[in-house]
């Protein structure tokens, strides 16, 4: 019998700015789930990455279940009340609509869901990132699933020699889901051509071409497309099943050693390197740097094992130092050129009025 993993995350308030939710807020969300999950949910876990709270569920309700989505929505609504009571900053920030309407998609929180028949052993990793957007996963997914420089299994494992199918979403198209399916390795250059543009094209799913099974589900929400104005970056979540016909845990983690530059950082308006951090880490330097956490589990009959925090290992201390150096170097040039995002990405902020006012003062 199939199970579904759903991860639903939102920023509903944090301490000291957009830094980290309070313990009481986390407890409130947890308590709601403890009280209300009942028989609907097989298991759940909550965690925070920067100012965002992610709820991971396993259940048998399938993808897009309104009961599951509503449970998460209500937990965030309850949390928001606590955040207001405590005077947390940005209480309810990501809950963009007043009421729940059947599906959490389009209401603000980010969501990724995977439905599958459990393998005999079912290891998977929950990724969550803060101060960046869904395109942040493009490069690590390309390298982890299509490049033998990181995914040695593409050469070494007969179960992976057929490669993977990428589903790539055009997130600028907001009327419907507009997506393309491309196969690695044949379409590698086309995949790269699209994934080059992290702000427009985003990997939403990846499938094994050996078994047809889905390995990856990633969130593709762009909040400004919902709100019509800038209200924070989209802080994406992602689920990846690993091992066997899928890349090993270490292969999908390997690309995070690059600390590649992504969009986000201060006011969601800058470029910064993505720093792999321990789950529960807050935000600091220049409202960043953009961070990503990776929490690994096995799931059996819908029950989660304890979590392993993948970036809580001495190796990643070395990477964090490198990434901190990259962040510092780019920050030295402040607003100039590559350090700040192009105008198209800033257009939901105050800069629009500023540019309009300046435009009137130009003379020819
Ligand atoms: C970026 C982010 C922060 C805020 C910044 C200003 O995603 O959340 O960098 O943009 O702290 O926040 P406000 O406008 O709430 O004062
Ligand atoms: Mg925030
Ligand atoms: Mg956030």
mmCIF file of C-alpha atoms and ligand atoms in Angstrom:
data_model
loop_
_atom_site.group_PDB
_atom_site.id
_atom_site.type_symbol
_atom_site.label_atom_id
_atom_site.label_comp_id
_atom_site.label_asym_id
_atom_site.label_seq_id
_atom_site.Cartn_x
_atom_site.Cartn_y
_atom_site.Cartn_z
ATOM 1 C CA UNK A 1 0.000 0.000 0.000
ATOM 2 C CA UNK A 2 1.339 3.368 -0.996
ATOM 3 C CA UNK A 3 2.421 6.028 1.451
ATOM 4 C CA UNK A 4 2.767 9.754 0.852
ATOM 5 C CA UNK A 5 5.437 12.006 2.290
ATOM 6 C CA UNK A 6 4.351 15.637 2.479
ATOM 7 C CA UNK A 7 6.583 18.456 3.636
ATOM 8 C CA UNK A 8 4.865 21.775 4.187
ATOM 9 C CA UNK A 9 6.805 24.789 5.432
ATOM 10 C CA UNK A 10 6.052 28.360 6.357
ATOM 11 C CA UNK A 11 7.585 31.377 8.025
ATOM 12 C CA UNK A 12 5.052 32.354 10.675
ATOM 13 C CA UNK A 13 7.220 34.562 12.841
ATOM 14 C CA UNK A 14 10.653 34.725 14.342
ATOM 15 C CA UNK A 15 12.887 36.339 16.927
ATOM 16 C CA UNK A 16 15.035 39.404 16.293
ATOM 17 C CA UNK A 17 13.904 39.908 12.693
ATOM 18 C CA UNK A 18 13.817 37.048 10.192
ATOM 19 C CA UNK A 19 16.267 34.910 12.167
ATOM 20 C CA UNK A 20 14.736 31.892 13.946
ATOM 21 C CA UNK A 21 11.334 30.883 15.350
ATOM 22 C CA UNK A 22 10.973 30.748 19.138
ATOM 23 C CA UNK A 23 10.906 27.457 21.050
ATOM 24 C CA UNK A 24 7.379 28.243 22.225
ATOM 25 C CA UNK A 25 6.270 28.708 18.619
ATOM 26 C CA UNK A 26 7.773 25.356 17.600
ATOM 27 C CA UNK A 27 6.082 23.738 20.607
ATOM 28 C CA UNK A 28 2.725 25.259 19.678
ATOM 29 C CA UNK A 29 2.900 23.889 16.143
ATOM 30 C CA UNK A 30 3.991 20.525 17.498
ATOM 31 C CA UNK A 31 1.203 20.466 20.102
ATOM 32 C CA UNK A 32 -1.425 21.149 17.450
ATOM 33 C CA UNK A 33 -0.158 18.217 15.407
ATOM 34 C CA UNK A 34 0.017 16.004 18.481
ATOM 35 C CA UNK A 35 -3.600 16.807 19.343
ATOM 36 C CA UNK A 36 -5.141 16.813 15.876
ATOM 37 C CA UNK A 37 -3.212 14.300 13.759
ATOM 38 C CA UNK A 38 -5.277 11.347 14.986
ATOM 39 C CA UNK A 39 -5.427 8.432 12.579
ATOM 40 C CA UNK A 40 -5.017 10.709 9.545
ATOM 41 C CA UNK A 41 -1.253 10.849 9.920
ATOM 42 C CA UNK A 42 1.090 7.878 10.208
ATOM 43 C CA UNK A 43 3.923 9.997 11.554
ATOM 44 C CA UNK A 44 5.184 13.572 11.550
ATOM 45 C CA UNK A 45 8.254 15.647 12.456
ATOM 46 C CA UNK A 46 8.823 19.364 12.711
ATOM 47 C CA UNK A 47 12.081 21.246 12.241
ATOM 48 C CA UNK A 48 13.287 24.734 11.510
ATOM 49 C CA UNK A 49 15.687 26.114 8.943
ATOM 50 C CA UNK A 50 16.377 29.801 9.525
ATOM 51 C CA UNK A 51 13.010 31.485 10.140
ATOM 52 C CA UNK A 52 10.955 28.702 8.519
ATOM 53 C CA UNK A 53 9.149 25.795 10.163
ATOM 54 C CA UNK A 54 8.834 22.597 8.122
ATOM 55 C CA UNK A 55 6.289 19.910 8.952
ATOM 56 C CA UNK A 56 7.039 16.476 7.519
ATOM 57 C CA UNK A 57 4.091 14.057 7.369
ATOM 58 C CA UNK A 58 3.732 10.468 6.287
ATOM 59 C CA UNK A 59 0.185 9.355 5.519
ATOM 60 C CA UNK A 60 -1.987 7.339 3.143
ATOM 61 C CA UNK A 61 -4.157 10.186 1.858
ATOM 62 C CA UNK A 62 -2.213 10.701 -1.388
ATOM 63 C CA UNK A 63 -0.812 13.848 -2.970
ATOM 64 C CA UNK A 64 -2.868 17.033 -2.626
ATOM 65 C CA UNK A 65 -4.961 15.693 0.273
ATOM 66 C CA UNK A 66 -7.038 18.567 1.602
ATOM 67 C CA UNK A 67 -7.212 16.928 5.049
ATOM 68 C CA UNK A 68 -3.407 16.869 5.336
ATOM 69 C CA UNK A 69 -3.025 20.355 3.902
ATOM 70 C CA UNK A 70 -5.643 21.705 6.277
ATOM 71 C CA UNK A 71 -3.946 20.081 9.254
ATOM 72 C CA UNK A 72 -0.702 21.872 8.356
ATOM 73 C CA UNK A 73 -2.561 25.134 7.658
ATOM 74 C CA UNK A 74 -4.316 24.991 11.032
ATOM 75 C CA UNK A 75 -1.034 24.196 12.797
ATOM 76 C CA UNK A 76 0.471 27.319 11.199
ATOM 77 C CA UNK A 77 -2.613 29.398 12.096
ATOM 78 C CA UNK A 78 -2.312 28.234 15.698
ATOM 79 C CA UNK A 79 1.404 28.965 15.614
ATOM 80 C CA UNK A 80 0.702 32.445 14.278
ATOM 81 C CA UNK A 81 -1.534 33.154 17.283
ATOM 82 C CA UNK A 82 1.351 32.139 19.544
ATOM 83 C CA UNK A 83 3.789 34.244 17.503
ATOM 84 C CA UNK A 84 1.484 37.275 17.959
ATOM 85 C CA UNK A 85 1.130 36.581 21.670
ATOM 86 C CA UNK A 86 4.907 36.472 22.046
ATOM 87 C CA UNK A 87 5.422 39.518 19.831
ATOM 88 C CA UNK A 88 7.516 37.639 17.297
ATOM 89 C CA UNK A 89 8.502 39.489 14.157
ATOM 90 C CA UNK A 90 6.592 38.752 10.936
ATOM 91 C CA UNK A 91 3.863 36.696 12.661
ATOM 92 C CA UNK A 92 1.916 34.806 10.011
ATOM 93 C CA UNK A 93 4.156 36.175 7.255
ATOM 94 C CA UNK A 94 3.729 33.318 4.775
ATOM 95 C CA UNK A 95 -0.005 32.753 5.302
ATOM 96 C CA UNK A 96 -1.132 34.932 2.427
ATOM 97 C CA UNK A 97 -4.835 34.078 2.406
ATOM 98 C CA UNK A 98 -7.404 34.493 5.143
ATOM 99 C CA UNK A 99 -8.833 31.023 5.002
ATOM 100 C CA UNK A 100 -8.035 27.520 3.837
ATOM 101 C CA UNK A 101 -9.611 26.534 0.542
ATOM 102 C CA UNK A 102 -8.959 22.860 -0.122
ATOM 103 C CA UNK A 103 -5.274 22.921 -1.096
ATOM 104 C CA UNK A 104 -2.367 24.717 0.542
ATOM 105 C CA UNK A 105 -0.791 25.435 -2.870
ATOM 106 C CA UNK A 106 -1.223 29.103 -3.661
ATOM 107 C CA UNK A 107 -1.900 30.063 -0.032
ATOM 108 C CA UNK A 108 1.741 30.868 0.788
ATOM 109 C CA UNK A 109 3.417 27.856 2.443
ATOM 110 C CA UNK A 110 5.855 25.822 0.329
ATOM 111 C CA UNK A 111 5.021 22.172 -0.289
ATOM 112 C CA UNK A 112 6.645 19.072 -1.756
ATOM 113 C CA UNK A 113 4.959 15.651 -1.845
ATOM 114 C CA UNK A 114 6.045 12.164 -2.899
ATOM 115 C CA UNK A 115 3.765 9.136 -3.162
ATOM 116 C CA UNK A 116 5.261 5.671 -3.531
ATOM 117 C CA UNK A 117 5.180 2.023 -2.595
ATOM 118 C CA UNK A 118 7.731 1.658 0.209
ATOM 119 C CA UNK A 119 10.824 -0.279 -0.778
ATOM 120 C CA UNK A 120 12.067 -2.896 1.655
ATOM 121 C CA UNK A 121 14.165 -0.105 3.140
ATOM 122 C CA UNK A 122 13.130 3.429 2.378
ATOM 123 C CA UNK A 123 15.811 6.040 3.088
ATOM 124 C CA UNK A 124 15.118 9.646 2.132
ATOM 125 C CA UNK A 125 16.361 13.168 2.836
ATOM 126 C CA UNK A 126 14.350 16.274 3.609
ATOM 127 C CA UNK A 127 16.017 19.444 2.343
ATOM 128 C CA UNK A 128 14.933 22.896 3.475
ATOM 129 C CA UNK A 129 16.532 26.203 2.516
ATOM 130 C CA UNK A 130 16.092 29.735 3.841
ATOM 131 C CA UNK A 131 16.827 33.164 2.334
ATOM 132 C CA UNK A 132 16.758 31.792 -1.178
ATOM 133 C CA UNK A 133 14.305 30.468 -3.777
ATOM 134 C CA UNK A 134 13.441 27.135 -5.455
ATOM 135 C CA UNK A 135 16.061 27.576 -8.192
ATOM 136 C CA UNK A 136 18.703 27.072 -5.488
ATOM 137 C CA UNK A 137 18.252 23.303 -5.913
ATOM 138 C CA UNK A 138 18.730 23.348 -9.702
ATOM 139 C CA UNK A 139 22.494 22.918 -9.752
ATOM 140 C CA UNK A 140 22.713 20.355 -6.898
ATOM 141 C CA UNK A 141 19.980 18.267 -8.575
ATOM 142 C CA UNK A 142 21.660 18.426 -11.954
ATOM 143 C CA UNK A 143 24.982 17.390 -10.454
ATOM 144 C CA UNK A 144 23.494 14.787 -8.092
ATOM 145 C CA UNK A 145 21.366 13.051 -10.755
ATOM 146 C CA UNK A 146 23.065 13.709 -14.093
ATOM 147 C CA UNK A 147 26.777 14.299 -13.555
ATOM 148 C CA UNK A 148 29.134 11.416 -12.731
ATOM 149 C CA UNK A 149 31.534 13.970 -11.217
ATOM 150 C CA UNK A 150 29.184 13.927 -8.203
ATOM 151 C CA UNK A 151 26.969 10.895 -8.826
ATOM 152 C CA UNK A 152 29.456 8.078 -9.314
ATOM 153 C CA UNK A 153 26.535 5.637 -9.457
ATOM 154 C CA UNK A 154 25.846 6.817 -13.008
ATOM 155 C CA UNK A 155 29.044 4.954 -13.940
ATOM 156 C CA UNK A 156 29.268 2.346 -11.202
ATOM 157 C CA UNK A 157 25.719 1.113 -10.645
ATOM 158 C CA UNK A 158 23.864 -0.890 -13.326
ATOM 159 C CA UNK A 159 20.606 0.314 -11.699
ATOM 160 C CA UNK A 160 21.413 3.879 -12.696
ATOM 161 C CA UNK A 161 22.935 3.501 -16.143
ATOM 162 C CA UNK A 162 19.710 4.543 -17.912
ATOM 163 C CA UNK A 163 19.818 7.893 -16.142
ATOM 164 C CA UNK A 164 16.979 10.047 -14.830
ATOM 165 C CA UNK A 165 14.001 11.991 -16.155
ATOM 166 C CA UNK A 166 13.822 15.648 -15.073
ATOM 167 C CA UNK A 167 10.520 17.528 -14.829
ATOM 168 C CA UNK A 168 11.243 21.250 -15.066
ATOM 169 C CA UNK A 169 8.660 23.917 -14.277
ATOM 170 C CA UNK A 170 8.397 27.372 -15.841
ATOM 171 C CA UNK A 171 7.612 29.288 -12.642
ATOM 172 C CA UNK A 172 6.992 32.554 -14.443
ATOM 173 C CA UNK A 173 3.873 31.070 -16.007
ATOM 174 C CA UNK A 174 1.290 31.444 -13.262
ATOM 175 C CA UNK A 175 -2.046 30.469 -14.865
ATOM 176 C CA UNK A 176 -1.317 26.749 -14.734
ATOM 177 C CA UNK A 177 1.621 24.412 -14.179
ATOM 178 C CA UNK A 178 3.758 24.740 -17.318
ATOM 179 C CA UNK A 179 6.432 22.056 -17.413
ATOM 180 C CA UNK A 180 8.745 20.073 -19.665
ATOM 181 C CA UNK A 181 10.090 16.526 -19.278
ATOM 182 C CA UNK A 182 13.689 15.924 -20.324
ATOM 183 C CA UNK A 183 15.880 12.846 -20.071
ATOM 184 C CA UNK A 184 19.438 12.689 -18.821
ATOM 185 C CA UNK A 185 21.830 11.866 -20.390
ATOM 186 C CA UNK A 186 20.394 12.457 -23.923
ATOM 187 C CA UNK A 187 18.939 15.895 -23.181
ATOM 188 C CA UNK A 188 21.727 17.006 -20.868
ATOM 189 C CA UNK A 189 22.502 20.225 -22.716
ATOM 190 C CA UNK A 190 18.808 21.173 -22.900
ATOM 191 C CA UNK A 191 18.453 20.517 -19.166
ATOM 192 C CA UNK A 192 21.507 22.702 -18.511
ATOM 193 C CA UNK A 193 20.199 25.431 -20.824
ATOM 194 C CA UNK A 194 16.995 25.656 -18.771
ATOM 195 C CA UNK A 195 18.492 25.166 -15.304
ATOM 196 C CA UNK A 196 20.951 27.980 -16.010
ATOM 197 C CA UNK A 197 18.029 30.353 -15.324
ATOM 198 C CA UNK A 198 17.267 29.650 -11.644
ATOM 199 C CA UNK A 199 14.603 32.332 -11.403
ATOM 200 C CA UNK A 200 12.448 30.999 -14.223
ATOM 201 C CA UNK A 201 13.067 27.256 -14.600
ATOM 202 C CA UNK A 202 12.967 25.001 -11.559
ATOM 203 C CA UNK A 203 13.231 21.222 -11.174
ATOM 204 C CA UNK A 204 9.957 20.010 -9.684
ATOM 205 C CA UNK A 205 10.488 16.226 -9.927
ATOM 206 C CA UNK A 206 13.005 13.581 -10.970
ATOM 207 C CA UNK A 207 12.232 9.955 -11.913
ATOM 208 C CA UNK A 208 14.442 6.886 -12.291
ATOM 209 C CA UNK A 209 14.421 5.687 -15.908
ATOM 210 C CA UNK A 210 15.280 2.197 -14.709
ATOM 211 C CA UNK A 211 12.260 1.699 -12.437
ATOM 212 C CA UNK A 212 10.017 4.648 -13.368
ATOM 213 C CA UNK A 213 9.914 5.557 -9.675
ATOM 214 C CA UNK A 214 9.956 9.123 -8.447
ATOM 215 C CA UNK A 215 13.098 10.131 -6.549
ATOM 216 C CA UNK A 216 12.606 13.875 -6.075
ATOM 217 C CA UNK A 217 9.748 16.240 -5.323
ATOM 218 C CA UNK A 218 10.609 19.913 -4.842
ATOM 219 C CA UNK A 219 8.507 22.965 -4.035
ATOM 220 C CA UNK A 220 8.172 25.526 -6.811
ATOM 221 C CA UNK A 221 6.151 28.294 -5.117
ATOM 222 C CA UNK A 222 7.110 31.842 -5.948
ATOM 223 C CA UNK A 223 5.440 33.995 -3.311
ATOM 224 C CA UNK A 224 5.458 37.190 -5.307
ATOM 225 C CA UNK A 225 3.400 35.448 -7.965
ATOM 226 C CA UNK A 226 0.711 34.937 -5.311
ATOM 227 C CA UNK A 227 0.933 38.237 -3.471
ATOM 228 C CA UNK A 228 1.751 40.465 -6.472
ATOM 229 C CA UNK A 229 4.489 42.099 -4.423
ATOM 230 C CA UNK A 230 7.685 41.128 -2.627
ATOM 231 C CA UNK A 231 6.926 39.439 0.673
ATOM 232 C CA UNK A 232 10.043 37.410 1.245
ATOM 233 C CA UNK A 233 11.939 34.794 -0.700
ATOM 234 C CA UNK A 234 10.362 31.437 -1.325
ATOM 235 C CA UNK A 235 12.569 29.320 0.887
ATOM 236 C CA UNK A 236 12.095 25.952 -0.855
ATOM 237 C CA UNK A 237 11.671 22.434 0.550
ATOM 238 C CA UNK A 238 12.472 19.163 -1.188
ATOM 239 C CA UNK A 239 12.227 15.407 -0.608
ATOM 240 C CA UNK A 240 14.729 12.989 -2.144
ATOM 241 C CA UNK A 241 14.537 9.220 -1.939
ATOM 242 C CA UNK A 242 18.064 7.812 -1.972
ATOM 243 C CA UNK A 243 20.015 4.547 -2.465
ATOM 244 C CA UNK A 244 19.416 1.527 -4.697
ATOM 245 C CA UNK A 245 18.202 2.756 -8.091
ATOM 246 C CA UNK A 246 18.503 6.331 -6.818
ATOM 247 C CA UNK A 247 21.742 8.165 -6.032
ATOM 248 C CA UNK A 248 23.278 7.429 -2.626
ATOM 249 C CA UNK A 249 22.728 9.927 0.191
ATOM 250 C CA UNK A 250 26.323 11.082 -0.168
ATOM 251 C CA UNK A 251 25.923 11.611 -3.907
ATOM 252 C CA UNK A 252 22.977 13.992 -3.557
ATOM 253 C CA UNK A 253 24.799 15.804 -0.719
ATOM 254 C CA UNK A 254 28.066 16.105 -2.653
ATOM 255 C CA UNK A 255 27.111 19.185 -4.768
ATOM 256 C CA UNK A 256 26.447 21.228 -1.609
ATOM 257 C CA UNK A 257 30.228 21.264 -1.131
ATOM 258 C CA UNK A 258 30.367 23.919 -3.868
ATOM 259 C CA UNK A 259 28.519 26.600 -1.932
ATOM 260 C CA UNK A 260 27.151 27.826 -5.274
ATOM 261 C CA UNK A 261 25.810 31.352 -5.577
ATOM 262 C CA UNK A 262 22.029 31.653 -5.365
ATOM 263 C CA UNK A 263 19.431 34.427 -5.274
ATOM 264 C CA UNK A 264 18.206 35.642 -1.883
ATOM 265 C CA UNK A 265 20.282 36.830 1.086
ATOM 266 C CA UNK A 266 19.395 40.291 2.481
ATOM 267 C CA UNK A 267 15.879 41.433 1.469
ATOM 268 C CA UNK A 268 15.776 38.606 -1.065
ATOM 269 C CA UNK A 269 17.619 40.976 -3.369
ATOM 270 C CA UNK A 270 21.198 39.742 -3.436
ATOM 271 C CA UNK A 271 23.430 36.957 -4.591
ATOM 272 C CA UNK A 272 25.028 34.779 -1.937
ATOM 273 C CA UNK A 273 26.608 31.340 -1.621
ATOM 274 C CA UNK A 274 24.386 28.558 -0.289
ATOM 275 C CA UNK A 275 25.767 27.401 3.065
ATOM 276 C CA UNK A 276 24.961 23.828 4.216
ATOM 277 C CA UNK A 277 24.107 24.166 7.934
ATOM 278 C CA UNK A 278 22.821 22.055 10.819
ATOM 279 C CA UNK A 279 19.054 21.702 11.111
ATOM 280 C CA UNK A 280 17.718 24.335 13.467
ATOM 281 C CA UNK A 281 20.388 26.884 12.541
ATOM 282 C CA UNK A 282 19.311 30.501 12.526
ATOM 283 C CA UNK A 283 20.199 33.355 10.192
ATOM 284 C CA UNK A 284 22.785 36.035 10.875
ATOM 285 C CA UNK A 285 25.274 37.795 8.570
ATOM 286 C CA UNK A 286 23.471 40.177 6.154
ATOM 287 C CA UNK A 287 20.250 38.252 6.817
ATOM 288 C CA UNK A 288 21.993 35.192 5.532
ATOM 289 C CA UNK A 289 23.950 33.705 4.113
ATOM 290 C CA UNK A 290 21.375 31.616 2.253
ATOM 291 C CA UNK A 291 21.293 28.296 4.104
ATOM 292 C CA UNK A 292 20.233 24.725 3.397
ATOM 293 C CA UNK A 293 19.623 21.872 5.836
ATOM 294 C CA UNK A 294 19.394 18.159 5.045
ATOM 295 C CA UNK A 295 17.723 15.719 7.434
ATOM 296 C CA UNK A 296 17.818 12.016 6.606
ATOM 297 C CA UNK A 297 15.332 9.359 7.732
ATOM 298 C CA UNK A 298 14.190 5.862 6.934
ATOM 299 C CA UNK A 299 10.460 5.289 6.807
ATOM 300 C CA UNK A 300 8.794 1.924 7.400
ATOM 301 C CA UNK A 301 5.040 1.425 7.280
ATOM 302 C CA UNK A 302 4.868 5.203 7.474
ATOM 303 C CA UNK A 303 6.881 5.436 10.711
ATOM 304 C CA UNK A 304 10.003 7.574 10.695
ATOM 305 C CA UNK A 305 13.266 6.573 12.318
ATOM 306 C CA UNK A 306 15.174 9.158 14.301
ATOM 307 C CA UNK A 307 16.715 11.820 12.078
ATOM 308 C CA UNK A 308 20.329 12.145 10.974
ATOM 309 C CA UNK A 309 21.417 15.723 10.435
ATOM 310 C CA UNK A 310 23.478 15.346 7.251
ATOM 311 C CA UNK A 311 25.391 18.621 7.506
ATOM 312 C CA UNK A 312 26.268 18.054 11.177
ATOM 313 C CA UNK A 313 29.638 16.479 10.431
ATOM 314 C CA UNK A 314 33.231 17.789 10.616
ATOM 315 C CA UNK A 315 33.541 17.724 6.815
ATOM 316 C CA UNK A 316 30.903 20.436 6.496
ATOM 317 C CA UNK A 317 32.690 22.695 9.015
ATOM 318 C CA UNK A 318 35.415 23.011 6.398
ATOM 319 C CA UNK A 319 32.820 23.780 3.681
ATOM 320 C CA UNK A 320 31.099 26.350 5.885
ATOM 321 C CA UNK A 321 34.404 28.218 6.280
ATOM 322 C CA UNK A 322 34.885 28.226 2.514
ATOM 323 C CA UNK A 323 31.322 29.414 1.944
ATOM 324 C CA UNK A 324 31.709 32.140 4.592
ATOM 325 C CA UNK A 325 34.737 33.369 2.700
ATOM 326 C CA UNK A 326 32.807 33.408 -0.596
ATOM 327 C CA UNK A 327 29.984 35.339 1.076
ATOM 328 C CA UNK A 328 32.405 37.876 2.531
ATOM 329 C CA UNK A 329 34.158 38.394 -0.787
ATOM 330 C CA UNK A 330 30.960 39.074 -2.694
ATOM 331 C CA UNK A 331 29.562 41.296 0.064
ATOM 332 C CA UNK A 332 32.612 43.545 -0.298
ATOM 333 C CA UNK A 333 31.105 44.941 -3.510
ATOM 334 C CA UNK A 334 27.812 45.803 -1.782
ATOM 335 C CA UNK A 335 25.124 46.808 -4.277
ATOM 336 C CA UNK A 336 27.331 46.671 -7.329
ATOM 337 C CA UNK A 337 26.768 44.406 -10.320
ATOM 338 C CA UNK A 338 26.675 40.679 -9.596
ATOM 339 C CA UNK A 339 26.288 41.221 -5.820
ATOM 340 C CA UNK A 340 22.682 42.407 -6.197
ATOM 341 C CA UNK A 341 19.984 40.686 -8.245
ATOM 342 C CA UNK A 342 18.865 42.109 -11.603
ATOM 343 C CA UNK A 343 16.010 44.603 -11.688
ATOM 344 C CA UNK A 344 13.475 41.958 -12.793
ATOM 345 C CA UNK A 345 13.986 40.193 -9.449
ATOM 346 C CA UNK A 346 13.719 43.414 -7.439
ATOM 347 C CA UNK A 347 10.637 44.748 -9.140
ATOM 348 C CA UNK A 348 8.361 43.769 -6.271
ATOM 349 C CA UNK A 349 10.265 45.984 -3.826
ATOM 350 C CA UNK A 350 10.493 49.726 -3.191
ATOM 351 C CA UNK A 351 13.017 50.179 -5.972
ATOM 352 C CA UNK A 352 10.166 50.469 -8.499
ATOM 353 C CA UNK A 353 8.985 53.780 -7.006
ATOM 354 C CA UNK A 354 12.526 55.014 -6.701
ATOM 355 C CA UNK A 355 13.284 54.308 -10.355
ATOM 356 C CA UNK A 356 10.023 55.915 -11.473
ATOM 357 C CA UNK A 357 10.801 59.055 -9.465
ATOM 358 C CA UNK A 358 14.333 59.207 -10.873
ATOM 359 C CA UNK A 359 13.092 58.591 -14.395
ATOM 360 C CA UNK A 360 11.143 61.857 -14.289
ATOM 361 C CA UNK A 361 14.297 63.781 -13.400
ATOM 362 C CA UNK A 362 16.283 62.572 -16.412
ATOM 363 C CA UNK A 363 17.009 65.154 -19.131
ATOM 364 C CA UNK A 364 17.966 64.637 -22.740
HETATM 365 C C1 LIG B 1 14.861 37.981 3.222
HETATM 366 C C2 LIG B 1 14.386 38.405 4.546
HETATM 367 C C3 LIG B 1 15.018 39.562 5.204
HETATM 368 C C4 LIG B 1 14.114 40.784 5.146
HETATM 369 C C5 LIG B 1 14.779 41.990 5.823
HETATM 370 C C6 LIG B 1 13.846 43.191 5.904
HETATM 371 O O1 LIG B 1 14.122 36.916 2.749
HETATM 372 O O2 LIG B 1 13.466 37.832 5.089
HETATM 373 O O3 LIG B 1 16.275 39.840 4.668
HETATM 374 O O4 LIG B 1 13.811 41.102 3.823
HETATM 375 O O5 LIG B 1 15.165 41.670 7.143
HETATM 376 O O6 LIG B 1 12.691 42.767 6.545
HETATM 377 P P1 LIG B 1 11.446 43.706 6.855
HETATM 378 O O7 LIG B 1 11.031 44.314 5.541
HETATM 379 O O8 LIG B 1 10.435 42.776 7.430
HETATM 380 O O9 LIG B 1 11.931 44.740 7.818
HETATM 381 MG MG1 LIG B 2 10.940 35.676 7.066
HETATM 382 MG MG1 LIG B 3 12.405 32.183 5.533
#
